[in-house]
Amino acid sequence: MANSVSIRKLSLSFGAVTVLKDLNLDIRDGEFIVLLGSSGCGKSTLLNCIAGLLEPTEGQIFIKDRNVTWEEPKDRGIGMVFQSYALYPQITVEKNLSFGLQVAKVPKPEIDKRVARAAEILQIGPLLKRRPAALSGGQRQRVAIGRALVRDVDVFLFDEPLSNLDAKLRSELRVEIKRLHQSLKNTMIYVTHDQIEALTLADRIAIMKNGVIQQLDDPIAIYNKPRNLFVAGFIGSPSMNFLRGELIETGGKTVFRTNGVDFSLDGYEANGPLAAGRQVVLGLRPEHIGIDQPEADRELHQAVVDIEEPMGADNLLWLKHAGHTMSVRIAGARRYAPGSQVRMSFDMRLASLFDAQTEDRI
Amino acid sequence: MANISTLNSTAAGFDAVSPQVAGPSGRKPRKVLSRRNIILYGLLIVAALYYLLPLYVMIVTSMKGMPEIRMGNIFSPPMEITFEPWAKAWASACTGLNCDGLSRGFWNSVRILVPSVLVSIAVASVSGYALANWRFKGSELFFSILIIGAFIPYQVMIYPIVIILRELGIYGTLTGLVIVHTIFGMPILTLLFRNYFTSLPEELFKAARIDGAGFWQIYFRIMLPMALPIFVVAMILQVTGIWNDFLFGVVFTRPDSYPMTVQLNNIVNSVQGVKEYNVNMAATLLTGAVPLIVYFVSGRLFVRGIAAGAVKG
């Protein structure tokens, strides 16, 4: 498949501060890419570079196989949606939508046609004569999306578009953006710090930290096989349980030992040989730990319930075991009183093992 | 309906336990004139009177005839109201050889004021917009130098400017004075506009750039309509500043093109003949009327919330 957006060795620094470091990224045609990271990781900066609002210090940007590194934003075939909507306050919704087309001197009938089409897709027809101040947050964001839509762009850029909305609207618009992508099949690049948005929307997620892409993969791979400790800790709520320990050789098998307790690693698919004596971190997701579910091939660990957090569909237990507090997610109907004894079992096929020094998956 | 009944039952439940009949605890806020309010309003009224008294004296004096003024009761209202002094101040008071009153100075001032205000605001708003949104290499340095200009005393620059205007051949003309006013308004106005445009959401500017608008299109179609409040502020600053200017007026113009302030000074300070206090008062009030009117009229135009709706509201 052809690449829609390619970024080659992109670097950007403001004086002594380096925001993006030697960054490479290939985005396929029609793909939905989410740039995910905490604030200050450079995800919005990268988006602004793609949009042409920031000039990179080094490196090149290609859109539709055209080198657009030094091109004006309007010539790049991109549309952008901002967190604060950025609607022009003094003109009506209709004029907000047609502003870019007027500037580009598109003939009037064509403008009307495109505005009508965008209004239909986004269901904002009745709002066309209103001013932005008279719209709700969700309606404003629809108009902002419409502004990108009318310009018939190749690539949509979203800069945390849902962060200003309340939880209910956010999930509604999330679904709508996904539907929009399914019907338009445009390339979309979406910046967010919300992992739910990332996991639900993305074809592939790029997790960023300190201006470097830590992992670029589809959501399931990122969730189940995080490449390093940062990715593992960033994705998932409540976050993955991390146990610090070392690899020990007993009875011809390599096991994980922490605070004197051994964990069998049967079933774990390692990237390479697991050498005994290595300092490692074992990562276990709360939903990959079984409670009182004895299975023949798994060892059982005794633990004590510290705190129980019923959340409706799920029930979250905080267990004390081997000097660690671990969170475990079980079905909401299964209740345990604090202080009760439980037996934990671990599905090592879904566990992650990281080197304690390099923090990379092993 | 179900809600109300639940509420009622809850309230009843409360009644049983807590002494709700006694009403809310604490002191009810009172709206009557308390001692605090009397002191507050008293002080405000005294302060207002203190500042209004000179104005009152000026107005009553300007409507008295000279014999009545000589009686010395400056606070007493006029026994016989006359507008003669006003007419004289406007149309026939003498300054030097000219005996056409303040009217000449008024029109000179208008001829100075209108272009100075328009040109200075136009230039400053565009430079403020450029400094806020189109940062170029060294723009911060440029801005700092401009701001330093606001702190240098005018007097230092008068002689060099006289020479510059002479060399340009516009010394003593209204054009020269307009240029001087425009330049001296620049630092503070640019600061004003730059800070205002910086406070507008940056994303609006980015969105306009993505929509393909250029420097002037963004300025005229996006920024200008949102900047009405700051234009009013700049206009008030410039109108009062330029209208009240005396120094530049007396230095950079010739007697037949003196602005109103200079002419007022010449009327009030003329040493020949009797001091006509009523005419002087009327002339001063006439000169001060323009900035006052501008202030009262455009004060209403301080429109707030123009940018509302652009960002999360």
XYZ file of C-alpha atoms in Angstrom:
675
model
C 0.000 0.000 0.000
C 1.216 3.494 -0.764
C 2.392 5.741 1.991
C 0.206 8.747 2.677
C 2.510 10.552 5.064
C 6.185 9.811 5.536
C 8.458 11.438 8.040
C 12.185 11.064 7.560
C 14.755 11.826 10.265
C 12.707 14.688 11.610
C 14.269 16.771 14.382
C 13.041 19.936 15.994
C 14.623 21.982 18.719
C 13.737 25.308 20.274
C 17.129 26.674 21.200
C 18.726 24.164 23.538
C 15.523 22.177 24.031
C 15.134 19.251 21.667
C 11.488 18.348 21.201
C 11.707 15.800 18.392
C 14.709 13.556 17.851
C 15.533 11.930 14.539
C 11.996 10.717 14.095
C 10.836 8.340 11.353
C 7.236 7.434 10.684
C 5.425 5.919 7.710
C 1.669 6.222 7.586
C -0.206 4.141 5.048
C -2.963 5.462 2.833
C -6.278 5.547 4.685
C -4.746 4.614 7.974
C -5.890 5.966 11.337
C -2.765 6.714 13.361
C -2.908 7.871 16.955
C 0.035 9.699 18.494
C -0.199 8.912 22.179
C 1.843 10.252 25.057
C 1.768 12.364 28.157
C 2.056 16.142 27.850
C 5.414 17.416 26.663
C 6.298 14.258 24.747
C 6.288 16.075 21.407
C 3.132 14.577 19.917
C 1.444 17.915 19.227
C 4.719 19.337 17.972
C 4.980 16.483 15.472
C 1.425 17.155 14.314
C 2.193 20.871 13.903
C 5.237 19.954 11.814
C 3.106 17.784 9.555
C 0.615 20.647 9.271
C 3.380 23.089 8.386
C 2.740 25.342 11.353
C 6.193 24.628 12.749
C 9.384 24.397 10.743
C 11.492 21.347 11.507
C 15.143 21.906 12.326
C 16.146 18.898 10.264
C 14.542 16.116 8.284
C 11.840 15.870 5.672
C 8.106 15.365 5.453
C 6.343 13.706 2.520
C 2.618 13.796 1.919
C 1.336 11.694 -0.982
C 4.968 11.146 -2.052
C 5.507 14.881 -2.419
C 8.210 16.545 -0.344
C 6.257 19.207 1.515
C 8.892 20.066 4.135
C 8.930 23.751 3.188
C 5.441 24.128 1.814
C 2.748 26.399 3.204
C 0.074 24.663 5.304
C -2.623 25.356 2.704
C -0.694 23.576 -0.070
C -0.174 20.349 1.843
C -3.656 18.883 1.416
C -4.301 18.722 5.136
C -7.148 19.779 7.374
C -6.753 20.269 11.074
C -9.101 20.099 14.049
C -8.001 21.758 17.272
C -8.705 21.074 20.917
C -10.209 24.521 21.448
C -12.218 24.245 18.155
C -10.699 27.535 16.924
C -13.884 28.636 15.164
C -13.899 32.215 13.946
C -16.212 33.792 16.515
C -17.559 36.722 14.527
C -18.977 34.818 11.554
C -21.680 32.198 11.190
C -21.096 28.468 11.033
C -21.713 28.537 7.286
C -19.049 31.190 6.777
C -16.703 29.342 9.100
C -17.036 26.326 6.836
C -16.635 28.270 3.614
C -13.806 30.574 4.748
C -11.028 28.365 3.415
C -12.816 27.842 0.105
C -13.423 31.578 -0.306
C -9.748 32.248 0.340
C -8.901 29.642 -2.303
C -11.344 31.416 -4.676
C -13.530 28.373 -5.236
C -16.656 29.331 -7.251
C -19.762 30.028 -5.180
C -21.949 27.120 -6.375
C -19.143 24.684 -5.616
C -18.740 26.186 -2.113
C -22.449 25.809 -1.438
C -22.376 22.214 -2.634
C -19.473 21.265 -0.419
C -20.816 23.059 2.654
C -24.158 21.322 2.210
C -22.454 17.948 1.913
C -20.326 18.503 5.041
C -23.363 19.743 6.960
C -25.230 16.589 5.983
C -22.420 14.238 6.962
C -21.960 15.923 10.332
C -25.666 16.700 10.894
C -25.090 20.389 11.489
C -27.522 21.639 8.813
C -29.819 23.477 11.271
C -26.847 25.280 12.818
C -25.489 26.875 9.643
C -26.880 30.348 10.309
C -25.740 30.473 13.932
C -22.593 31.912 15.400
C -20.116 29.684 17.236
C -21.013 31.302 20.578
C -24.534 29.905 20.235
C -23.321 26.317 19.888
C -22.559 23.671 22.485
C -19.093 22.164 22.776
C -19.999 19.070 20.789
C -21.614 21.121 18.028
C -18.575 23.383 17.832
C -16.274 20.426 17.412
C -18.504 19.075 14.620
C -18.216 22.411 12.842
C -14.449 22.305 13.321
C -14.365 18.865 11.715
C -16.607 20.195 8.949
C -14.091 22.919 8.200
C -11.533 20.247 7.385
C -14.148 18.219 5.511
C -15.196 20.923 3.020
C -11.653 21.433 1.848
C -11.479 17.897 0.468
C -8.126 17.146 2.046
C -6.017 14.007 1.854
C -5.013 13.947 5.492
C -6.991 14.914 8.592
C -5.021 16.090 11.602
C -6.700 16.022 15.006
C -5.042 17.775 17.932
C -6.739 16.409 21.076
C -10.153 17.205 19.607
C -12.191 15.690 22.431
C -10.243 16.873 25.449
C -12.486 19.876 26.104
C -15.702 17.862 26.073
C -17.410 16.124 28.955
C -17.192 12.342 29.255
C -20.530 11.523 27.607
C -20.032 13.769 24.569
C -16.482 12.540 24.263
C -17.543 8.939 23.797
C -20.304 9.979 21.361
C -17.977 12.021 19.185
C -15.330 9.321 19.395
C -17.720 6.914 17.742
C -18.607 9.556 15.191
C -14.992 10.200 14.279
C -14.527 6.477 13.806
C -17.621 6.326 11.609
C -16.343 9.302 9.636
C -13.070 7.503 9.040
C -14.852 4.361 7.927
C -16.951 6.236 5.375
C -14.336 8.716 4.110
C -11.332 6.388 4.257
C -8.971 9.343 4.554
C -5.682 9.168 6.339
C -6.131 10.492 9.837
C -3.510 11.456 12.375
C -4.891 11.920 15.827
C -3.058 13.271 18.858
C -4.304 12.403 22.326
C -3.177 11.627 25.842
C -6.235 9.473 26.430
C -5.421 5.795 26.018
C -9.074 4.813 25.604
C -9.359 7.104 22.568
C -6.102 5.670 21.250
C -7.072 2.042 21.697
C -10.587 2.446 20.313
C -9.805 4.605 17.283
C -6.414 3.621 16.023
C -5.332 1.264 13.308
C -1.898 1.774 14.741
C -0.740 3.661 17.817
C 2.559 5.494 18.083
C 3.480 5.908 21.728
C 5.834 8.821 22.235
C 8.124 9.890 25.042
C 10.703 12.676 25.017
C 10.340 13.223 21.278
C 10.972 9.591 20.378
C 8.432 7.008 19.213
C 8.654 4.183 21.759
C 6.455 1.730 19.907
C 4.410 1.823 16.728
C 1.981 -1.048 16.533
C -1.660 -1.994 16.416
C -3.573 -1.510 19.677
C -3.727 -5.200 20.610
C -0.001 -5.710 20.124
C 0.740 -2.612 22.145
C -1.528 -3.833 24.872
C -0.290 -7.418 25.027
C 3.324 -7.097 23.949
C 4.599 -3.703 25.098
C 8.116 -3.179 23.867
C 9.413 -1.536 27.024
C 8.530 -0.637 30.580
C 7.251 2.837 29.640
C 4.746 1.538 27.091
C 3.650 -1.205 29.485
C 3.011 1.278 32.270
C 1.367 3.894 30.054
C -1.269 1.662 28.502
C -3.875 -0.004 30.656
C -5.970 1.182 33.564
C -5.375 0.244 36.316
C -1.845 -0.048 35.202
C 0.161 -3.235 34.864
C 1.578 -4.781 38.049
C 5.354 -4.569 38.069
C 7.360 -6.962 40.230
C 11.084 -6.344 40.536
C 13.229 -9.442 40.941
C 15.733 -11.699 39.245
C 15.876 -14.816 37.120
C 16.940 -17.944 39.024
C 17.790 -21.416 37.766
C 16.073 -24.164 39.796
C 15.522 -27.765 38.794
C 16.618 -27.166 35.203
C 14.074 -24.371 34.759
C 14.388 -20.597 34.791
C 11.997 -18.990 37.260
C 11.363 -15.442 38.417
C 12.140 -14.764 42.082
C 11.029 -11.711 44.032
C 11.338 -11.310 47.807
C 12.018 -15.028 48.148
C 8.927 -16.154 46.227
C 9.339 -18.000 42.947
C 7.059 -17.540 39.926
C 7.102 -20.154 37.204
C 7.636 -18.679 33.743
C 6.037 -21.604 31.890
C 4.365 -20.347 28.741
C 6.207 -17.042 28.458
C 7.477 -16.353 24.952
C 10.832 -14.687 25.416
C 12.643 -12.752 22.699
C 15.853 -14.593 23.537
C 17.333 -16.981 26.058
C 16.518 -16.103 29.661
C 19.890 -16.082 31.426
C 19.864 -16.818 35.150
C 21.014 -14.027 37.443
C 19.569 -11.261 35.275
C 17.761 -8.450 37.108
C 14.293 -8.180 35.590
C 10.817 -6.702 36.023
C 7.801 -8.965 35.624
C 4.701 -7.229 34.311
C 1.261 -8.712 34.887
C -1.968 -7.038 33.778
C -4.755 -7.020 36.400
C -7.071 -9.002 34.104
C -4.486 -11.689 33.393
C -4.340 -12.890 36.977
C -6.796 -15.602 37.987
C -8.365 -15.768 41.436
C -9.389 -19.156 42.885
C -9.373 -20.727 39.419
C -7.133 -23.769 39.874
C -5.887 -25.027 36.538
C -3.767 -28.121 36.323
C -0.746 -26.599 34.694
C -0.472 -23.408 36.745
C 1.042 -22.868 40.137
C -1.013 -21.207 42.825
C 0.044 -18.360 45.098
C -1.612 -17.537 48.403
C -2.523 -13.879 48.829
C -4.577 -11.696 51.173
C -7.247 -9.245 49.968
C -6.264 -5.739 51.070
C -8.928 -3.574 49.447
C -11.909 -4.346 47.235
C -13.140 -1.806 44.669
C -16.427 -2.905 43.052
C -16.896 -1.070 39.744
C -20.124 -2.575 38.490
C -19.109 -4.772 35.597
C -15.731 -5.446 37.163
C -14.444 -5.907 40.638
C -10.939 -4.702 41.387
C -9.011 -6.429 44.172
C -5.812 -5.145 45.689
C -3.903 -8.153 46.959
C -0.850 -8.436 49.169
C 1.606 -11.060 48.045
C 5.364 -11.514 48.351
C 5.821 -7.984 49.649
C 3.964 -6.431 46.694
C 0.512 -4.959 46.303
C -1.050 -6.232 43.091
C -4.286 -5.233 41.443
C -6.480 -7.934 39.981
C -9.581 -7.453 37.889
C -12.330 -10.070 38.242
C -15.995 -10.229 37.290
C -18.207 -7.792 39.175
C -20.355 -10.532 40.676
C -17.461 -12.160 42.519
C -17.028 -10.416 45.856
C -14.263 -10.827 48.433
C -14.147 -9.253 51.891
C -10.920 -7.514 52.880
C -8.654 -9.901 54.762
C -9.852 -13.045 53.009
C -7.341 -15.541 51.631
C -7.299 -16.162 47.886
C -5.239 -18.222 45.497
C -3.753 -16.445 42.501
C -2.718 -18.062 39.244
C -0.852 -16.372 36.404
C -1.206 -16.686 32.643
C 2.430 -16.283 31.645
C 1.563 -16.300 27.928
C 0.184 -12.781 28.463
C 2.847 -11.607 30.904
C 5.732 -9.289 30.042
C 9.303 -9.495 31.187
C 11.619 -6.483 31.036
C 15.306 -6.055 31.668
C 15.680 -3.959 34.835
C 18.539 -1.909 33.340
C 17.546 -1.282 29.721
C 13.791 -1.487 30.513
C 13.326 -3.343 27.191
C 11.181 -6.415 26.743
C 13.108 -9.691 26.864
C -43.395 13.944 41.022
C -41.713 10.931 42.524
C -38.721 13.152 43.211
C -40.744 15.643 45.182
C -42.310 13.034 47.374
C -38.862 11.566 48.124
C -37.638 15.029 48.956
C -40.543 15.601 51.295
C -40.028 12.351 53.105
C -36.325 13.156 53.491
C -37.212 16.552 54.910
C -39.642 14.981 57.333
C -36.940 12.593 58.399
C -34.645 15.491 59.077
C -37.288 17.309 61.114
C -37.387 14.503 63.595
C -33.690 14.726 64.355
C -32.547 18.276 63.793
C -34.148 21.511 65.024
C -35.137 22.730 61.554
C -38.001 24.782 62.954
C -35.474 27.221 64.393
C -34.471 28.185 60.847
C -30.978 28.572 59.415
C -28.215 29.353 61.844
C -25.948 32.351 61.516
C -26.765 36.021 61.003
C -28.967 36.939 58.086
C -27.219 39.434 55.802
C -28.897 42.820 56.130
C -29.502 45.227 53.293
C -30.319 48.302 55.381
C -27.859 51.164 55.864
C -25.344 49.757 58.260
C -22.631 51.823 59.900
C -20.128 50.353 57.444
C -22.194 51.455 54.473
C -22.725 54.965 55.863
C -18.966 55.460 56.248
C -18.320 53.989 52.813
C -20.871 56.120 50.976
C -20.015 59.167 53.069
C -16.369 58.975 52.039
C -17.291 58.408 48.407
C -19.611 61.406 48.365
C -17.010 63.650 50.013
C -14.347 62.537 47.539
C -16.719 63.117 44.624
C -17.593 66.601 45.859
C -13.930 67.434 46.331
C -13.197 66.619 42.705
C -16.382 68.142 41.307
C -16.045 71.460 43.121
C -13.497 73.021 40.735
C -15.661 71.962 37.788
C -18.666 73.564 39.455
C -16.741 76.815 40.005
C -15.647 76.816 36.382
C -19.145 76.264 35.054
C -20.809 78.925 37.216
C -18.027 81.442 36.604
C -18.237 80.918 32.861
C -21.917 81.881 32.978
C -21.478 85.079 35.011
C -20.745 88.585 33.729
C -17.538 90.290 34.795
C -19.211 92.659 37.345
C -20.725 89.699 39.140
C -17.342 87.909 39.226
C -15.702 90.948 40.786
C -18.070 90.645 43.736
C -15.939 87.652 44.718
C -18.541 85.007 45.571
C -17.012 82.282 43.499
C -19.309 79.524 44.813
C -22.586 81.339 44.369
C -24.648 80.445 41.299
C -24.911 83.146 38.625
C -27.597 85.772 39.386
C -28.062 86.357 35.702
C -27.104 83.531 33.359
C -25.207 84.642 30.277
C -23.580 82.670 27.497
C -21.691 85.672 26.264
C -18.315 84.406 27.588
C -18.779 81.092 25.736
C -19.504 82.835 22.499
C -16.532 85.127 22.981
C -14.175 82.262 23.862
C -15.234 80.336 20.775
C -15.439 83.094 18.190
C -13.807 86.381 19.146
C -11.211 86.079 21.909
C -7.884 87.485 20.811
C -4.570 85.697 20.702
C -1.877 87.892 19.301
C -3.172 89.303 16.033
C -5.941 86.785 15.474
C -9.254 87.632 17.014
C -11.333 84.621 15.955
C -11.254 82.839 19.319
C -10.691 79.167 19.922
C -12.508 78.062 16.774
C -9.308 78.302 14.736
C -7.451 76.183 17.303
C -10.309 73.713 17.420
C -10.191 73.040 13.698
C -6.383 72.889 13.775
C -6.606 70.304 16.548
C -9.141 68.288 14.573
C -6.867 68.383 11.528
C -4.006 67.112 13.715
C -6.067 64.629 15.678
C -7.876 62.686 12.966
C -4.885 61.660 10.823
C -2.640 61.127 13.870
C -5.118 58.790 15.534
C -5.942 56.881 12.363
C -2.369 56.451 11.164
C -0.906 55.570 14.577
C -3.600 52.991 15.331
C -3.384 51.473 11.846
C 0.397 51.099 11.992
C 0.492 49.946 15.621
C -2.244 47.344 15.179
C -0.514 45.771 12.206
C 2.876 45.750 13.941
C 1.313 44.397 17.128
C -0.351 41.637 15.094
C 2.906 40.825 13.335
C 4.850 40.743 16.583
C 2.253 38.514 18.221
C 1.587 36.017 15.443
C 4.342 36.181 12.841
C 7.384 35.885 15.061
C 10.518 36.483 13.043
C 14.147 36.156 14.022
C 14.917 39.009 16.380
C 11.276 40.019 16.815
C 11.587 39.932 20.600
C 14.650 42.182 20.455
C 12.855 44.538 18.089
C 9.910 44.664 20.451
C 12.148 45.368 23.474
C 13.799 48.278 21.683
C 10.392 49.667 20.783
C 9.255 49.448 24.405
C 12.382 51.203 25.670
C 11.256 54.074 23.463
C 8.275 54.540 25.774
C 10.578 55.326 28.693
C 12.748 58.009 27.100
C 11.591 61.535 28.027
C 10.100 63.368 25.049
C 12.119 66.498 25.786
C 15.367 64.707 24.930
C 14.161 64.053 21.395
C 12.652 67.416 20.547
C 15.693 69.119 19.100
C 16.755 66.168 16.892
C 13.209 65.910 15.606
C 13.128 69.627 14.806
C 16.261 69.114 12.695
C 14.851 66.025 10.986
C 11.591 67.801 10.121
C 13.512 70.840 8.863
C 15.623 68.654 6.598
C 12.488 66.966 5.299
C 10.987 70.399 4.636
C 7.897 69.791 6.757
C 8.871 71.692 9.882
C 6.034 73.880 11.094
C 3.390 72.052 9.042
C 0.515 69.948 10.302
C 1.965 66.964 8.395
C 5.116 67.210 10.495
C 3.140 67.236 13.720
C 1.021 64.265 12.590
C 4.193 62.281 11.914
C 5.581 63.173 15.332
C 2.390 62.115 17.089
C 2.279 58.856 15.135
C 5.846 57.985 16.081
C 5.451 58.827 19.742
C 2.242 56.820 19.989
C 3.946 53.771 18.533
C 5.612 52.116 21.580
C 2.629 52.080 23.889
C 0.098 51.261 21.152
C 2.208 48.441 19.745
C 2.551 47.000 23.235
C -1.197 47.262 23.679
C -2.026 45.512 20.391
C 0.688 42.892 20.686
C -0.508 41.868 24.130
C -4.097 41.753 22.970
C -3.343 39.630 19.907
C -1.150 37.354 22.020
C -4.068 36.808 24.357
C -6.311 35.602 21.525
C -6.205 31.819 21.126
C -3.241 30.912 18.958
C -5.231 28.089 17.411
C -7.456 30.605 15.609
C -4.411 31.898 13.807
C -3.264 28.355 13.020
C -6.703 27.422 11.723
C -6.727 30.469 9.456
C -3.308 29.565 8.098
C -4.464 26.029 7.338
C -7.502 27.531 5.626
C -4.983 29.265 3.394
C -5.352 32.862 4.527
C -2.275 35.058 4.254
C -0.893 37.871 6.414
C -3.455 40.503 5.399
C -6.404 38.162 5.054
C -5.899 36.891 8.603
C -5.472 40.454 9.833
C -8.549 41.900 8.183
C -10.924 38.945 8.271
C -10.041 37.177 11.521
C -8.082 39.443 13.836
C -9.617 42.861 13.157
C -13.226 41.892 13.891
C -12.121 40.397 17.206
C -10.029 43.387 18.225
C -12.814 45.981 18.567
C -12.359 46.432 22.356
C -8.656 47.103 22.055
C -9.237 49.516 19.153
C -11.575 51.497 21.388
C -8.969 51.556 24.156
C -6.268 52.670 21.725
C -8.556 55.326 20.299
C -9.367 56.771 23.731
C -5.671 56.809 24.634
C -4.678 58.547 21.428
C -7.540 61.039 21.262
C -7.011 62.245 24.818
C -3.226 62.163 24.499
C -3.028 64.053 21.222
C -5.816 66.491 22.005
C -4.246 67.396 25.344
C -0.735 67.671 23.915
C 0.827 71.061 24.385
C 4.573 70.581 24.012
C 4.662 69.161 20.472
C 1.971 71.572 19.388
C 3.882 74.625 20.487
C 7.232 73.341 19.192
C 6.343 71.897 15.821
C 3.697 74.301 14.475
C 3.459 77.977 13.575
C 1.008 80.410 15.242
C -1.635 80.118 12.514
C -1.737 76.357 12.912
C -1.494 76.124 16.697
C -3.680 73.422 18.209
C -6.445 74.303 20.635
C -4.386 73.728 23.775
C -1.703 76.177 22.727
C -4.323 78.721 21.814
C -6.088 78.243 25.126
C -2.821 78.969 26.887
C -2.380 82.105 24.831
C -5.871 83.331 25.678
C -5.634 82.569 29.389
C -2.094 83.853 29.799
C -2.428 87.038 27.732
C -1.069 89.919 29.754
C -2.744 92.803 27.998
C -6.073 94.154 29.190
C -8.390 92.884 31.918
C -8.358 89.219 32.933
C -11.683 87.898 31.670
C -12.185 85.002 34.056
C -15.533 84.016 32.563
C -14.062 83.773 29.054
C -11.044 81.844 30.357
C -13.297 79.351 32.136
C -15.472 78.879 29.065
C -12.407 78.434 26.838
C -10.961 75.816 29.171
C -14.234 73.905 29.307
C -14.515 74.010 25.523
C -10.998 72.636 25.121
C -11.577 69.864 27.630
C -14.929 68.894 26.121
C -13.589 66.755 23.274
C -11.674 64.131 25.299
C -14.524 64.072 27.819
C -17.129 63.408 25.131
C -14.956 60.729 23.525
C -14.546 59.076 26.874
C -18.223 59.098 27.762
C -19.425 57.963 24.347
C -16.927 55.213 23.610
C -16.755 53.982 27.199
C -19.953 52.147 26.310
C -18.225 50.422 23.438
C -15.941 48.446 25.713
C -17.514 45.330 24.412
C -16.620 42.281 26.357
C -16.767 38.716 25.218
C -16.134 39.389 21.530
C -13.883 36.357 21.478
C -16.441 34.236 23.328
C -17.337 31.215 21.288
C -13.912 30.929 19.756
C -12.692 28.802 22.614
C -14.485 26.672 25.147
C -17.200 28.858 26.618
